[in-house]
Coordinates of C-alpha atoms and ligand atoms in Angstrom, one line a residue:
M1 CA 27.5 7.5 -11.0
S2 CA 26.9 5.4 -8.3
K3 CA 23.4 3.4 -8.1
S4 CA 22.6 4.4 -4.8
R5 CA 22.0 7.8 -6.3
D6 CA 19.4 6.2 -8.4
P7 CA 15.5 6.8 -6.9
I8 CA 13.5 4.0 -5.2
G9 CA 10.1 3.0 -7.5
V10 CA 6.6 3.0 -5.7
F11 CA 3.6 1.9 -6.8
D12 CA 0.0 1.4 -6.3
S13 CA -3.5 1.8 -8.1
G14 CA -4.2 5.1 -6.9
L15 CA -3.3 7.3 -4.1
G16 CA -3.0 4.6 -1.0
G17 CA 0.4 3.9 -2.0
L18 CA 1.3 7.7 -0.9
T19 CA 0.7 6.4 2.6
V20 CA 3.9 4.4 2.1
V21 CA 5.8 7.3 0.1
K22 CA 5.3 9.5 3.4
A23 CA 6.9 6.4 5.5
I24 CA 9.8 6.5 3.3
R25 CA 9.6 10.4 3.1
A26 CA 10.4 10.1 7.0
L27 CA 12.8 7.4 7.4
L28 CA 14.9 7.7 4.5
P29 CA 14.9 11.4 3.8
G30 CA 17.5 11.7 1.1
E31 CA 16.1 9.2 -1.4
D32 CA 14.5 10.3 -4.5
I33 CA 11.5 8.5 -5.3
H34 CA 9.4 7.8 -8.7
Y35 CA 5.8 7.1 -8.2
F36 CA 3.5 5.6 -10.2
G37 CA -0.4 5.6 -9.6
D38 CA -2.4 3.8 -12.2
L39 CA -5.4 6.0 -11.6
A40 CA -6.8 5.0 -15.0
R41 CA -6.9 1.5 -14.3
L42 CA -8.3 1.9 -10.5
P43 CA -9.8 0.0 -8.6
Y44 CA -7.6 -3.3 -8.9
G45 CA -9.0 -4.9 -6.0
T46 CA -12.1 -6.3 -7.9
K47 CA -10.3 -7.4 -10.5
S48 CA -9.1 -10.4 -11.5
R49 CA -5.7 -12.0 -10.5
E50 CA -4.7 -12.3 -14.2
Q51 CA -5.4 -8.7 -15.0
I52 CA -3.5 -7.6 -11.7
I53 CA -0.7 -9.5 -12.5
R54 CA -0.6 -7.7 -16.0
F55 CA -1.0 -4.1 -14.3
S56 CA 1.6 -4.9 -11.7
I57 CA 4.4 -6.2 -14.5
Q58 CA 3.4 -3.0 -17.0
N59 CA 3.9 -0.5 -13.9
T60 CA 6.9 -2.0 -13.0
E61 CA 8.3 -1.9 -16.4
F62 CA 7.4 1.8 -16.5
L63 CA 9.3 2.4 -13.2
M64 CA 12.2 0.2 -14.7
R65 CA 12.6 2.6 -17.4
Q66 CA 13.1 5.5 -14.7
R67 CA 16.2 3.5 -13.7
I68 CA 15.0 2.9 -10.3
K69 CA 17.3 0.7 -7.5
A70 CA 14.4 -0.9 -5.6
L71 CA 10.9 -1.6 -6.2
V72 CA 8.3 -1.2 -3.0
V73 CA 4.8 -2.6 -4.3
A74 CA 2.7 -0.3 -2.1
C75 CA -0.6 -1.6 -2.9
N76 CA -1.8 -4.9 -1.0
S77 CA -3.9 -5.9 -4.1
S78 CA -0.8 -6.3 -6.6
A79 CA 1.4 -7.6 -3.9
S80 CA -0.9 -10.6 -3.2
A81 CA -1.2 -11.4 -6.6
A82 CA 2.1 -10.5 -8.4
Y83 CA 4.8 -10.4 -5.6
A84 CA 6.0 -13.5 -6.8
V85 CA 5.9 -12.9 -10.5
L86 CA 7.5 -9.3 -10.1
R87 CA 10.7 -10.8 -8.1
R88 CA 11.1 -13.9 -10.6
R89 CA 10.8 -11.1 -13.8
F90 CA 12.8 -8.5 -12.2
S91 CA 16.3 -8.1 -11.2
L92 CA 16.3 -5.8 -8.4
P93 CA 15.3 -5.7 -4.6
V94 CA 11.4 -6.1 -4.4
V95 CA 9.6 -5.3 -1.0
D96 CA 5.9 -5.7 -0.4
V97 CA 3.6 -4.7 2.2
I98 CA 2.3 -8.0 3.4
T99 CA 4.5 -9.5 5.4
P100 CA 5.9 -6.6 7.1
A101 CA 2.3 -5.9 8.0
A102 CA 1.6 -9.8 9.4
R103 CA 4.8 -9.7 11.0
E104 CA 4.1 -6.0 13.1
A105 CA 0.0 -7.7 13.6
L106 CA 1.6 -10.6 15.5
L107 CA 4.0 -8.4 17.8
A108 CA 0.6 -6.3 18.4
S109 CA -1.3 -8.8 19.3
P110 CA -1.8 -10.4 22.9
S111 CA -4.2 -13.1 21.7
G112 CA -3.3 -13.7 18.3
R113 CA -6.7 -13.2 17.1
I114 CA -6.1 -10.7 14.4
G115 CA -8.8 -9.4 12.1
L116 CA -7.8 -8.1 8.4
I117 CA -9.7 -5.9 6.3
A118 CA -8.7 -5.4 2.7
T119 CA -10.1 -5.4 -1.0
R120 CA -11.8 -8.6 -2.2
A121 CA -8.8 -9.7 -4.0
T122 CA -6.4 -9.4 -0.9
V123 CA -8.9 -11.0 1.0
E124 CA -9.6 -13.6 -1.6
S125 CA -6.1 -14.4 -2.3
G126 CA -5.2 -15.8 1.1
A127 CA -1.9 -13.9 1.1
Y128 CA -2.3 -12.5 5.2
D129 CA -3.1 -16.0 6.1
K130 CA -0.5 -17.5 4.8
A131 CA 2.3 -15.1 5.8
L132 CA 0.9 -15.1 9.6
R133 CA 0.6 -18.6 9.7
A134 CA 4.3 -19.1 8.3
L135 CA 5.1 -16.5 11.2
N136 CA 3.1 -18.3 13.6
P137 CA 0.7 -21.2 12.9
R138 CA -1.2 -20.8 15.9
S139 CA -2.5 -17.1 14.9
R140 CA -6.3 -17.3 13.9
I141 CA -7.0 -14.3 11.3
Y142 CA -10.4 -13.0 10.5
S143 CA -11.1 -11.5 7.3
A144 CA -13.5 -9.1 5.7
A145 CA -13.3 -7.5 1.9
C146 CA -14.4 -3.8 2.2
P147 CA -14.8 -3.0 -1.6
L148 CA -16.4 0.4 -1.1
F149 CA -13.5 2.0 1.3
V150 CA -10.9 2.7 -1.7
P151 CA -13.6 4.8 -3.8
L152 CA -14.7 6.6 -0.8
V153 CA -10.8 7.2 0.0
E154 CA -10.6 8.6 -3.3
E155 CA -13.5 10.7 -3.5
G156 CA -12.0 12.4 -0.3
M157 CA -14.7 11.5 1.8
A158 CA -12.8 9.5 4.6
A159 CA -14.2 11.3 7.6
D160 CA -17.8 11.3 5.7
R161 CA -20.8 9.6 8.2
L162 CA -21.0 7.4 5.0
T163 CA -17.5 6.3 5.4
Q164 CA -18.6 5.3 9.1
L165 CA -21.6 3.6 8.2
M166 CA -19.9 1.5 6.0
A167 CA -17.3 0.9 8.8
V168 CA -19.8 -0.2 11.1
R169 CA -21.1 -2.5 8.5
Y170 CA -17.7 -4.0 7.6
L171 CA -16.3 -4.4 11.2
A172 CA -19.0 -6.0 13.0
P173 CA -18.4 -9.8 12.0
L174 CA -14.9 -9.4 12.8
M175 CA -15.8 -7.6 16.2
R176 CA -17.8 -10.4 17.1
K177 CA -14.4 -12.8 16.8
K178 CA -13.4 -10.5 19.4
I179 CA -10.0 -9.4 17.7
D180 CA -7.4 -7.8 19.6
T181 CA -5.4 -6.3 16.3
L182 CA -6.7 -5.2 12.9
I183 CA -4.5 -5.1 9.6
L184 CA -5.2 -2.5 7.4
G185 CA -4.4 -4.8 4.2
C186 CA -4.9 -1.8 1.9
T187 CA -2.5 0.9 1.5
H188 CA -5.6 3.7 1.1
Y189 CA -6.8 2.6 4.6
P190 CA -4.8 4.4 6.8
L191 CA -6.5 7.3 5.9
L192 CA -9.9 5.7 7.6
A193 CA -8.0 5.0 10.9
K194 CA -10.2 8.0 12.4
V195 CA -13.4 6.6 11.9
L196 CA -12.2 2.9 12.0
K197 CA -11.1 3.7 15.8
Q198 CA -14.4 5.3 16.5
V199 CA -16.1 2.0 15.5
L200 CA -13.6 -0.2 16.9
P201 CA -13.8 -1.0 21.0
R202 CA -11.3 0.7 22.7
G203 CA -7.9 -1.5 22.8
V204 CA -8.0 -2.7 19.3
H205 CA -4.4 -2.1 17.5
L206 CA -4.6 -0.8 14.4
V207 CA -1.7 -1.9 11.8
D208 CA -0.8 0.5 9.0
S209 CA 1.8 -1.7 6.8
A210 CA 3.8 1.7 6.1
R211 CA 6.5 2.1 8.5
P212 CA 7.5 -1.9 8.8
T213 CA 7.6 -1.8 4.9
V214 CA 9.7 0.9 5.0
Q215 CA 12.1 -0.4 7.7
G216 CA 12.3 -3.8 5.7
L217 CA 13.4 -1.3 2.7
A218 CA 16.2 0.4 4.7
E219 CA 17.6 -2.8 5.7
I220 CA 17.6 -4.3 2.2
L221 CA 19.0 -1.2 0.6
S222 CA 21.6 -1.4 3.4
Q223 CA 22.7 -4.8 2.5
H224 CA 22.7 -4.1 -1.3
G225 CA 24.9 -0.8 -0.7
L226 CA 22.1 0.9 -2.2
K227 CA 21.1 3.4 0.6
N228 CA 21.6 7.3 -0.5
G229 CA 23.2 8.6 2.4
R230 CA 23.5 12.2 1.2
G231 CA 22.0 15.3 3.4
R232 CA 19.7 16.9 1.5
K233 CA 16.0 15.9 0.7
G234 CA 15.3 13.6 -2.2
K235 CA 13.2 14.7 -4.7
L236 CA 9.6 13.2 -5.1
S237 CA 8.3 12.4 -8.7
I238 CA 4.6 11.3 -9.0
Y239 CA 3.4 9.7 -12.3
V240 CA -0.1 8.9 -13.2
S241 CA -2.3 6.9 -16.0
D242 CA -5.1 9.5 -15.3
K243 CA -5.6 12.7 -13.3
P244 CA -8.7 13.2 -12.0
R245 CA -9.4 17.0 -11.3
S246 CA -9.3 16.4 -7.6
F247 CA -6.0 14.5 -7.7
T248 CA -3.3 17.1 -6.5
E249 CA -5.5 18.3 -3.3
I250 CA -6.2 14.7 -2.2
G251 CA -2.9 13.7 -3.0
E252 CA -1.2 16.6 -1.0
R253 CA -3.6 15.6 2.1
F254 CA -2.6 12.0 2.1
L255 CA 1.0 13.1 2.1
G256 CA 1.1 16.2 4.2
E257 CA 3.2 18.0 1.4
K258 CA 3.0 19.5 -1.6
L259 CA 3.1 17.9 -4.8
S260 CA 5.3 20.0 -7.2
H261 CA 6.0 17.3 -10.0
V262 CA 2.8 15.4 -11.3
E263 CA 3.1 14.0 -14.9
V264 CA 0.5 12.0 -16.9
V265 CA 1.7 9.2 -18.5
R266 CA -0.4 7.6 -21.4
R267 CA 0.2 4.3 -22.5
Ligands
LIG301 N1 -4.1 0.2 -2.3 C1 -4.4 -0.9 -2.9 C2 -4.0 -2.0 -2.0 O1 -3.6 -2.0 -1.3 C3 -6.0 -0.4 -3.4 C4 -6.4 -1.3 -4.3 C5 -7.8 -1.2 -5.4 O2 -7.3 -0.3 -6.1 O3 -8.7 -1.8 -4.8 O4 -4.9 -3.0 -2.1

């Protein structure tokens, strides 16, 4: 059977990567997707670089056993620590979320004053600073680590008053820098877009990596002759390393579709 029929592998520490899956479903509807959410070990953003690299390799090995044709690292914390390692170690196309978001931010920002909110691991890695400077050395980036956002989203509290208070606190230093664009540097954060918009001054652009990442993925699949051109809707299989009680409900809210195949894999 042609390799183009094989699934795309996507992983994240938890539910956040489903924001990227949603974009794949919209832009590449014929593709089968195997998603792995490492819920037993979430969050990644507070862990050391070595640990995140180890987890990312294990997640990729699991997906490779599902015979994936390409990998999307739908976790900024993993991408910032392990992208280069994964590309060296595995022989398949690997796509991350950081460069596409950086490119999109530069297009959106008239002043080049760009804010980044992300996990501590992503901010401390300097991966966005590097990606933005490589594309435009004159860009200015101001970062804020937001360690409480991931648990708030995973708890289904994206629209809670508490989340809004945290957003005010996290964003205040960035607003003082007069940013005109804000990168959502964690795949969980698009779920906070409504709250963030309430807190930010009007006119600040929010950059979500999902769409530009999937546009890049589509190009790479075409280049490698791996695009699945069939008409019917692809199948989505979800694997998790643990399944909290509210997983299906929150996951369906993330994705906007029913999660029919969710399997717990013990490793
Ligand atoms: N969605 C992950 C990211 O993009 C969340 C990280 C975490 O588990 O802390 O960074």
